[in-house]
Coordinates of C-alpha atoms (C1' of nucleotides) in Angstrom, one line a residue:
Chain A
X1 CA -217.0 127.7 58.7
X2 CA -220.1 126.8 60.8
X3 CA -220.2 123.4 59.5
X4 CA -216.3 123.3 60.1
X5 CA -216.8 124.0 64.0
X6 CA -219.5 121.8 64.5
X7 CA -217.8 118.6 62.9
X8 CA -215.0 119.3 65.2
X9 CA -217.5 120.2 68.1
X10 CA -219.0 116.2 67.3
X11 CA -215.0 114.8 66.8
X12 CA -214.3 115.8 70.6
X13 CA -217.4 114.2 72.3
X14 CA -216.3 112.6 75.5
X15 CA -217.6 109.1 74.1
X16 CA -216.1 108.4 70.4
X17 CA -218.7 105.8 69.4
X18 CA -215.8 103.9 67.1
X19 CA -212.7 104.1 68.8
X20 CA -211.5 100.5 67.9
X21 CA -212.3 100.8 64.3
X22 CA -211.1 103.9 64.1
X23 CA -207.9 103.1 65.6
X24 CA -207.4 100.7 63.1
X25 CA -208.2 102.9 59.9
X26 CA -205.6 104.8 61.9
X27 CA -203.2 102.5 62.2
X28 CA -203.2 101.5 58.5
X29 CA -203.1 104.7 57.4
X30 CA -200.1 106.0 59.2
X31 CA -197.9 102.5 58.4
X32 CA -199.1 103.4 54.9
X33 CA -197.9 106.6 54.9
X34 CA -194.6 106.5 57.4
X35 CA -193.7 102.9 57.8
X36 CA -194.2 100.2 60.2
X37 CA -191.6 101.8 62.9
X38 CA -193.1 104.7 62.6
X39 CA -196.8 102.6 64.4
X40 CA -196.9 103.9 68.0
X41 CA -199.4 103.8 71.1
X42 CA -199.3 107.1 71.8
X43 CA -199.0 108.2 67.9
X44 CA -202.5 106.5 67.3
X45 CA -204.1 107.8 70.1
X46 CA -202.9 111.3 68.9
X47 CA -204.0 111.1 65.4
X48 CA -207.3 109.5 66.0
X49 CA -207.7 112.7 68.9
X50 CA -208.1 111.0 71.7
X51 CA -205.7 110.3 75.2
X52 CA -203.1 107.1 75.3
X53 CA -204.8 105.6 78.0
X54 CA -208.5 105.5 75.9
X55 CA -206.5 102.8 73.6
X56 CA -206.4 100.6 76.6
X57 CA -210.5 100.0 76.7
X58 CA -210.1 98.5 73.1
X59 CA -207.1 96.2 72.9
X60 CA -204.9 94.9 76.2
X61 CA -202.0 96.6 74.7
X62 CA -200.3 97.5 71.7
X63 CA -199.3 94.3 70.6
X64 CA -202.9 92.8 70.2
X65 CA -203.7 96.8 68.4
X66 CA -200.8 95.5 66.2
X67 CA -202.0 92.2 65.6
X68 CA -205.5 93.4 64.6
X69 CA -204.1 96.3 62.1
X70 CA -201.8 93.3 60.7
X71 CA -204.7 91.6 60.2
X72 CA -207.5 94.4 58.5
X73 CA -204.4 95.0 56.2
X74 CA -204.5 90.9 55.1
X75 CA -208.2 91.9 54.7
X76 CA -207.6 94.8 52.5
X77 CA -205.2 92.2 50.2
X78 CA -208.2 90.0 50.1
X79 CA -210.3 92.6 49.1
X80 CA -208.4 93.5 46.3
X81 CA -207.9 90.3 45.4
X82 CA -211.5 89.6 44.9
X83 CA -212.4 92.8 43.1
X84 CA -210.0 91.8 40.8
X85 CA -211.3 88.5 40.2
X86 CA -214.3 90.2 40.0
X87 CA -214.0 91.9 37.3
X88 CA -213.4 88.7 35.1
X89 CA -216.6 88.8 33.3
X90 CA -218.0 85.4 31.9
X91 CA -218.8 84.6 28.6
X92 CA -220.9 82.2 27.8
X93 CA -218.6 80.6 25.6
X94 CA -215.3 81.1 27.9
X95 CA -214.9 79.6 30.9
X96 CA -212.5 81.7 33.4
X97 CA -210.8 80.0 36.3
X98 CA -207.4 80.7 34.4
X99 CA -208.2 84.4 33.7
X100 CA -209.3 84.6 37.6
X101 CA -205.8 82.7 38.7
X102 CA -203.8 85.4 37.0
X103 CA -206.1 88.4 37.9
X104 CA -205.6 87.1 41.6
X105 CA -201.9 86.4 41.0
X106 CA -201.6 89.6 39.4
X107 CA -203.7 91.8 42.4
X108 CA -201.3 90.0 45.2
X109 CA -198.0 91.1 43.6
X110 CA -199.8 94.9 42.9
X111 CA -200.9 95.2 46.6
X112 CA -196.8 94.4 47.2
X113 CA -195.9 97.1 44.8
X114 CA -198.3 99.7 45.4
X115 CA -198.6 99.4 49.0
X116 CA -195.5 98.2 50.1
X117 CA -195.4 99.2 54.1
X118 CA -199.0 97.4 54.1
X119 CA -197.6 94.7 52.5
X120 CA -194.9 94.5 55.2
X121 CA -197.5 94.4 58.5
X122 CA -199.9 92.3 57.2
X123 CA -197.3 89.1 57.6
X124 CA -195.0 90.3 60.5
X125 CA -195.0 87.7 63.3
X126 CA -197.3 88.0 66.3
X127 CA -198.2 86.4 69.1
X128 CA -202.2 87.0 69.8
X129 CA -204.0 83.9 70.5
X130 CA -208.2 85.0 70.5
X131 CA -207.6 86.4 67.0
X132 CA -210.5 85.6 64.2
X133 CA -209.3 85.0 60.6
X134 CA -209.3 87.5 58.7
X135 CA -212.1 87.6 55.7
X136 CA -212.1 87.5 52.9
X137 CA -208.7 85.5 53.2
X138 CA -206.6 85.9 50.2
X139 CA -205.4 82.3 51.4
X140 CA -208.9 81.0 51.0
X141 CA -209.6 82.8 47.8
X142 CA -206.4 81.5 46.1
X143 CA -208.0 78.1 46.8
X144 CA -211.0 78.6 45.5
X145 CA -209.4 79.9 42.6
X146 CA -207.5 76.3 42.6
X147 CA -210.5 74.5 43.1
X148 CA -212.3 75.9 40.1
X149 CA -209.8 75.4 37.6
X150 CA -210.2 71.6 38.9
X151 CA -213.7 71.6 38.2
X152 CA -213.4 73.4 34.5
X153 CA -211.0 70.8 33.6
X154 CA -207.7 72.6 33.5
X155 CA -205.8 71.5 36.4
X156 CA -205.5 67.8 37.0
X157 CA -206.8 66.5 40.0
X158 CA -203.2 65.6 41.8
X159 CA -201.9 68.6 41.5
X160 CA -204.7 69.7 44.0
X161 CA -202.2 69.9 46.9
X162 CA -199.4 71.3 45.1
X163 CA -201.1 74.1 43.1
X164 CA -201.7 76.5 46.0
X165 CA -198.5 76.1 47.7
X166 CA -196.9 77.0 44.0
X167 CA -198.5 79.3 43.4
X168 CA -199.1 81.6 46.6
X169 CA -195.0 80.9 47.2
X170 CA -193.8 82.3 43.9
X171 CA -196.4 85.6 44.0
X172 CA -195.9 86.1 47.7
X173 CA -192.4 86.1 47.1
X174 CA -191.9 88.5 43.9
X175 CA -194.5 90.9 45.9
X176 CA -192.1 90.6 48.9
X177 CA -189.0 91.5 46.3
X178 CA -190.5 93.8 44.5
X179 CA -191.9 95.6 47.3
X180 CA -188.3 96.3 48.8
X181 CA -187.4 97.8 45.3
X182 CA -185.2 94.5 44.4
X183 CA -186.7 93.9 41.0
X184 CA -185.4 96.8 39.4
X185 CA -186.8 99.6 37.0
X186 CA -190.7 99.9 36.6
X187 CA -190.3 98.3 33.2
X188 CA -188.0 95.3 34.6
X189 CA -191.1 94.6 37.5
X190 CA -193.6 94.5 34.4
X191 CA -191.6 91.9 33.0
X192 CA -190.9 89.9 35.4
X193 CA -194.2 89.7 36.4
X194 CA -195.6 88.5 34.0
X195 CA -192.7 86.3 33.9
X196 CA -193.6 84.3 37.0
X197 CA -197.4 84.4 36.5
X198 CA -196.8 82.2 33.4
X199 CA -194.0 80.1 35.5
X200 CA -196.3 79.3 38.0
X201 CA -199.0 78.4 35.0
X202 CA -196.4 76.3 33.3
X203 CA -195.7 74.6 36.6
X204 CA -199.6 73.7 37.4
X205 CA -199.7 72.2 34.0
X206 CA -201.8 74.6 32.8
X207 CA -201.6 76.6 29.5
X208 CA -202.9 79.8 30.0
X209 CA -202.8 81.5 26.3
Chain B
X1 CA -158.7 80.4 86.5
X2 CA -155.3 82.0 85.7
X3 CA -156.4 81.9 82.4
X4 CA -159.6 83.4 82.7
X5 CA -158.4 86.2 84.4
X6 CA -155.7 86.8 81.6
X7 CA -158.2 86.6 79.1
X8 CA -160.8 88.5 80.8
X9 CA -157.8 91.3 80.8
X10 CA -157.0 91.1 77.1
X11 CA -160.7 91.8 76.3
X12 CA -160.2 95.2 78.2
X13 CA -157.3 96.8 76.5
X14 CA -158.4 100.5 75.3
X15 CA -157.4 99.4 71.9
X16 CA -159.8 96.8 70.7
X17 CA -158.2 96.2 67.7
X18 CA -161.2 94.4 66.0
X19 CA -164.6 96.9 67.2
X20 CA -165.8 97.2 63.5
X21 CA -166.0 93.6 62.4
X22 CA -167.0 92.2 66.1
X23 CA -169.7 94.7 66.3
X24 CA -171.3 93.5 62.7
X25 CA -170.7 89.5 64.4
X26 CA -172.4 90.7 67.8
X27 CA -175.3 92.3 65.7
X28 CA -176.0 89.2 64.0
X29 CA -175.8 86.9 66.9
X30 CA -178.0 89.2 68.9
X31 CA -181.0 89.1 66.3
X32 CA -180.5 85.7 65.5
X33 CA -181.2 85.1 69.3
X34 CA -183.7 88.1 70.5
X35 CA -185.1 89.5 66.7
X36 CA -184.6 92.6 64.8
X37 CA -186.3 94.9 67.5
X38 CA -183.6 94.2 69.8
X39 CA -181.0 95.6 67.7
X40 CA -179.9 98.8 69.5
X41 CA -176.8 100.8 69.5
X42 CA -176.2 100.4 72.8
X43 CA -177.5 96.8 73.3
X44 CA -174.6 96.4 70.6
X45 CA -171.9 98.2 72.7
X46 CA -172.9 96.6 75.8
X47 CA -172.5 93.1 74.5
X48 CA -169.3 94.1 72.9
X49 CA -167.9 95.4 76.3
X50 CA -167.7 98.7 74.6
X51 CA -168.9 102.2 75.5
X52 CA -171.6 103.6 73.5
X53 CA -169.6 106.1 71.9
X54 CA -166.6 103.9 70.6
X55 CA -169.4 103.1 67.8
X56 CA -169.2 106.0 65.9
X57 CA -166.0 105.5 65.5
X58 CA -166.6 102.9 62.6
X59 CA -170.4 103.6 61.6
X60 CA -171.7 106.8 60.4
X61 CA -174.6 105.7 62.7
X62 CA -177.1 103.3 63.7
X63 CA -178.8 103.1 60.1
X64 CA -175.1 102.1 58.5
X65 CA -174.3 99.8 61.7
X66 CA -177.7 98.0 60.5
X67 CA -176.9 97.9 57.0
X68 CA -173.9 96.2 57.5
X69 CA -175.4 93.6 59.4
X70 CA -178.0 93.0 57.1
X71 CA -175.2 92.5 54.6
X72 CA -173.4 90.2 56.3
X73 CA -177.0 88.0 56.9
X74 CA -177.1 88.1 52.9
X75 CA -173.4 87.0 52.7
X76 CA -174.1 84.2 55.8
X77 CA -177.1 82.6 53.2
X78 CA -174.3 82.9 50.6
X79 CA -172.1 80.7 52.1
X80 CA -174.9 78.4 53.4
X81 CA -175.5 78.2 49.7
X82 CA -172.2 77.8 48.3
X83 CA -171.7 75.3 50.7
X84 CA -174.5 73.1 49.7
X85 CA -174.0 72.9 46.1
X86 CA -170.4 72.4 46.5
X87 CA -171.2 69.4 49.0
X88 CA -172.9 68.0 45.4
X89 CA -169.8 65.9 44.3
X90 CA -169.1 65.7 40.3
X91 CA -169.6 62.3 38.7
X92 CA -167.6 61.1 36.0
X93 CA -171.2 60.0 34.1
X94 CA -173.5 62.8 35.7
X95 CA -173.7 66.5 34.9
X96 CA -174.8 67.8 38.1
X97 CA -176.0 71.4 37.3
X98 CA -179.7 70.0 38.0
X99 CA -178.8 68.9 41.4
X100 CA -176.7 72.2 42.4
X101 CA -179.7 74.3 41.7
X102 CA -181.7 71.7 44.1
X103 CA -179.3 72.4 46.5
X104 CA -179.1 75.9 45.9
X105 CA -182.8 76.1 46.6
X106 CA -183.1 73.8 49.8
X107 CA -180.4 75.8 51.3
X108 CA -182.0 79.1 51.0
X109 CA -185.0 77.6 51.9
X110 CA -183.7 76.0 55.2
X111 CA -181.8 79.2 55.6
X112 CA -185.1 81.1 55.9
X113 CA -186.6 78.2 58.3
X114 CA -183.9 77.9 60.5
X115 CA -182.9 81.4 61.0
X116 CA -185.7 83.1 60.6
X117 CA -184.6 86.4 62.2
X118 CA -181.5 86.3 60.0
X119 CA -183.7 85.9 56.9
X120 CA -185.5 88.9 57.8
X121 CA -182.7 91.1 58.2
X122 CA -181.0 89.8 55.4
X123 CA -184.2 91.4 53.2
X124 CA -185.0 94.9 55.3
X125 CA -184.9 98.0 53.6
X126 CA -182.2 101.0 54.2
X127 CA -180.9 103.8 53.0
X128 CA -177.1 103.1 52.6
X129 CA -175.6 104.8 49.5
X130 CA -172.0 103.4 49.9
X131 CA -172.2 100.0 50.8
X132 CA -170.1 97.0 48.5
X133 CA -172.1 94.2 47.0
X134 CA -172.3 91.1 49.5
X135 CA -169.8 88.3 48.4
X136 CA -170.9 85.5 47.9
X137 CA -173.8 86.5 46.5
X138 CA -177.1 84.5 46.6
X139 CA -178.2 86.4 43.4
X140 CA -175.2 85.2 41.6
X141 CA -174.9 81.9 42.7
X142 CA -178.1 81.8 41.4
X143 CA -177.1 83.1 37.9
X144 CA -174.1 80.8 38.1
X145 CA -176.5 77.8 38.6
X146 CA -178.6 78.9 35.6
X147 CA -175.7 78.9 33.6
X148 CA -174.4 75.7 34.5
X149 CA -178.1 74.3 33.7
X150 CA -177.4 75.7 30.0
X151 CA -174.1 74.8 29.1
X152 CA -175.3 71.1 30.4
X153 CA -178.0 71.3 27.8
X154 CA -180.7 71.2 30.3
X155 CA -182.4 74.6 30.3
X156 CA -183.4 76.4 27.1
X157 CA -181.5 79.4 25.7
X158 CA -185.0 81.1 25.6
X159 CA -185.5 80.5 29.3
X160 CA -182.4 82.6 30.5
X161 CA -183.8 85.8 31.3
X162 CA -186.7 84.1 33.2
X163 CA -185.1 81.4 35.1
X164 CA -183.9 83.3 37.5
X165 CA -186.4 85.6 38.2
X166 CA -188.7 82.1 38.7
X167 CA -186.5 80.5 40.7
X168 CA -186.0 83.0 43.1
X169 CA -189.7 84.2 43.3
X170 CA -190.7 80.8 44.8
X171 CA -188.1 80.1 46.7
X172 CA -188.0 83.5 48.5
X173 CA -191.1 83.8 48.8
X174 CA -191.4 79.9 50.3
X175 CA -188.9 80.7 52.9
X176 CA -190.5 84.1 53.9
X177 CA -193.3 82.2 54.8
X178 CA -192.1 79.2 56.6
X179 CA -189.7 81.6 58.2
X180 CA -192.8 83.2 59.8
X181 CA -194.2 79.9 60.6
X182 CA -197.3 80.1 58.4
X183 CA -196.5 76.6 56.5
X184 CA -197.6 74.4 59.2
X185 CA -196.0 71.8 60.7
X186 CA -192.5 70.4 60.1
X187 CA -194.0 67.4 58.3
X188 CA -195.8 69.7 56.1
X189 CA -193.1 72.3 55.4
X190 CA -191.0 69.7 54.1
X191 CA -193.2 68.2 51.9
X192 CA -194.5 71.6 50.6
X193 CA -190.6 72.4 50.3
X194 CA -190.2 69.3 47.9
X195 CA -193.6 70.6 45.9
X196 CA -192.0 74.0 45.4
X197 CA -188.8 72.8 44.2
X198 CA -190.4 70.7 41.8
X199 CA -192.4 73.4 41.0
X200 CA -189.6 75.2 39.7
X201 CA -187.7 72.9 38.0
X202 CA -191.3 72.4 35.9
X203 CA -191.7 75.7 35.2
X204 CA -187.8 76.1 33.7
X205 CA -189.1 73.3 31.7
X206 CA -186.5 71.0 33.3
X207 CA -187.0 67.3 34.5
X208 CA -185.4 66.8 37.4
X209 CA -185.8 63.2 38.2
Chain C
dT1 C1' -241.9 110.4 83.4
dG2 C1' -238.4 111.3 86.7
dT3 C1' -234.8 109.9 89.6
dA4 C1' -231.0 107.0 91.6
dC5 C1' -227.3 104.6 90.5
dA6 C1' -224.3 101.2 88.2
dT7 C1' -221.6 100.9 84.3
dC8 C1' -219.1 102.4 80.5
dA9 C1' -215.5 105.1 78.0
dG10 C1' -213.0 108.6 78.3
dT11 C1' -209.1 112.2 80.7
dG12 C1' -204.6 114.0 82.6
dA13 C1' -200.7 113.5 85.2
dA14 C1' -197.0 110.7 86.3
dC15 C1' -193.9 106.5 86.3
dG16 C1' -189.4 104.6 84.9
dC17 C1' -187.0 103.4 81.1
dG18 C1' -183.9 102.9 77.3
dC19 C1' -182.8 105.0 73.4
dG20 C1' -179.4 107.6 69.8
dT21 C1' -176.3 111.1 69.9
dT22 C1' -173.0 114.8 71.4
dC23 C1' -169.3 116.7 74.2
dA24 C1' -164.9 117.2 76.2
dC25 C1' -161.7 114.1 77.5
dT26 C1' -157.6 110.6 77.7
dG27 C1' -154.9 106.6 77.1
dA28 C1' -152.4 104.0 73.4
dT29 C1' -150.0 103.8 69.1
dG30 C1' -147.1 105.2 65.3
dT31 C1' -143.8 108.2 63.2
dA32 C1' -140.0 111.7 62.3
dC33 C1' -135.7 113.0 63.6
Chain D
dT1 C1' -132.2 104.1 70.5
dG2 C1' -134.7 107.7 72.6
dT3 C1' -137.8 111.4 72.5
dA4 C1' -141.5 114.7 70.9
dC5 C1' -145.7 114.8 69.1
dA6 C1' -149.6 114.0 66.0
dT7 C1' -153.1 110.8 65.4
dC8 C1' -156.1 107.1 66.5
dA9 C1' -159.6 104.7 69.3
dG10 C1' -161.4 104.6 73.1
dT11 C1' -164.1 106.6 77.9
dG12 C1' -167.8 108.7 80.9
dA13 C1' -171.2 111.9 81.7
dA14 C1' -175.0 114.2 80.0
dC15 C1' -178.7 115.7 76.6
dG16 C1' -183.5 115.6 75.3
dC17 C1' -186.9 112.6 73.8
dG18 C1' -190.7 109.6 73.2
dC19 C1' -192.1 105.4 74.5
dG20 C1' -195.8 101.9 76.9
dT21 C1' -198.2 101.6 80.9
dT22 C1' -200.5 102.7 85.5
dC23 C1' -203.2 105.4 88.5
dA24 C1' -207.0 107.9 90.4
dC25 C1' -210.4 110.4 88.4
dT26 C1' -214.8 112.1 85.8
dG27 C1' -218.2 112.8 82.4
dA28 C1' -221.8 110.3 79.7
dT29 C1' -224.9 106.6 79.1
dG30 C1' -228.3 103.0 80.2
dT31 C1' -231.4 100.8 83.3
dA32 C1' -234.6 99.6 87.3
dC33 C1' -238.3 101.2 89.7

DNA sequence: TGTACATCAGTGAACGCGCGTTCACTGATGTAC
DNA sequence: TGTACATCAGTGAACGCGCGTTCACTGATGTAC
């Protein structure tokens, strides 16, 4: 109870100390949870406890808050990318850019799945020029991924250009389809996923089993 | 002038005579023009030189007016499909099943690049329990293609359950991405177009050329 | 170490606006006799 | 063929609402001397 009044007593000082981050974690959360319509000014500003016009000393207006929640939520997709790929373990005797293509494949079309309405923001159009790129960038990691499977001898050389278009195309769009519920039961979105992982594997020229 | 006048006098009778479909054409002109924010009720009536109210006299409500229009996108890419693999002209010598799919692909493809506001309300999600399929159907057309590529002798028997699913992954997935301008320039998109295509056709384990 | 003061990061009230929807209504059309 | 009347398809005014943004402000913080 004492703790209780006190953590609120340090939520309402006058300065917040992390009002731009926090207005993001915000913002994430609440498209999570209610959709991207549902992503407001004033909504923000009254979950993260503080007045509409505070917003304005962090972003020039709602658009660029927009922008920057579009891309932490790219972020989070690259972070799950990664940890997935991460959790490949070497072998001495194995080498694993395949196993790494698919995890990373495989993590892409989850985020879709799982997190569908974070899926949606982070690839709506925006217009915010003085925007950094987002890191880690599931873009870039999908190219390393590429450019390691070069290097261990499974992908030829000239389908270096090719391979990432391929690739990020066919699992951006089943993620996109499955994430509006177009792909059917649970069972049928196993399925097919596995389905296009190995289409975009037999397309690179790669045999994965 | 005479004319004009006469006209502008038909378009006022109290009996439009046509509201419901000419409401679902002035939706889709408006968000191919301004995007899917601007779609509003009355934005809707106001361009149809209609009161507000007259629209709830052929949609439940806003949600339904929406889903209609999103339906009608879908059935717009149908034709813009249909229309490209019928322009593929049959050859005494030449199955053409392999080129209709190639067609069928571009088209969606420059559907999504061309009209990208269209694209995106094709895909949205809603809530509409009693709404018919869209006709044509890119889904089917699809199917029909895959067919086609069988009974030619082109496409494995084994494949049939997959094909699809491959086929549209990437190409959806290609044109949700140029459609959001994240493919680069025109040069690029239309080589990375040709990659993807060919992409496919690999991974069906059918040569195109 | 204390004080004056500039700067920073918030508040609260108010703005105009356009939205979706409801209400009571009315003009136009179609039908039965 | 004319008339009475039900039904259909619109109108116009009003509702409450929440929105993004602006304004003048104030409390808290950091810094120079």
């Amino acid at each position: 109870m004492f703790t209780m009044s006190t953590l609120k007593k340090q939520a309402q000082v006058f300065h917040h100390g992390d009002l731009h981050d926090s207005l993001i974690r915000a913002g994430l959360k609440q498209v999570e949870k209610q959709g991207l319509n549902s992503l407001g000014l004033r909504q923000l500003a009254l979950i993260t406890g503080v007045s509409p016009t505070a917003v304005y000393r962090h972003f020039v207006d709602l658009e660029h808050l927009k922008a920057e929640i579009s891309k932490a939520s790219r972020e989070l997709l690259g972070h799950m990318i990664l940890d997935a790929m991460n959790k490949v373990k070497a072998n001495s005797k194995r080498k694993i850019s395949k196993e790494k293509l698919w995890a990373a494949g495989s993590a892409y079309i989850d985020f879709g799945i799982t997190k569908p309405n974070l899926f949606e923001i982070a690839f709506i159009k925006y217009e915010s020029p003085e925007l950094e790129k987002e890191n880690p960038s599931p873009w870039e990691l999908l190219n390393g991924c590429i450019d390691e499977l070069i290097s261990d001898g499974f992908l030829k050389k000239e389908h270096r250009s090719s391979a990432p278009i391929i690739a990020w195309t066919a699992v951006h769009g089943f993620a996109a389809l499955a994430s509006q519920g177009m792909m059917g039961s649970k069972a049928d979105v196993s399925l097919a996923k596995s389905q296009v992982l190995n289409g975009v594997f037999d397309s690179l020229g790669v045999n994965f089993h």
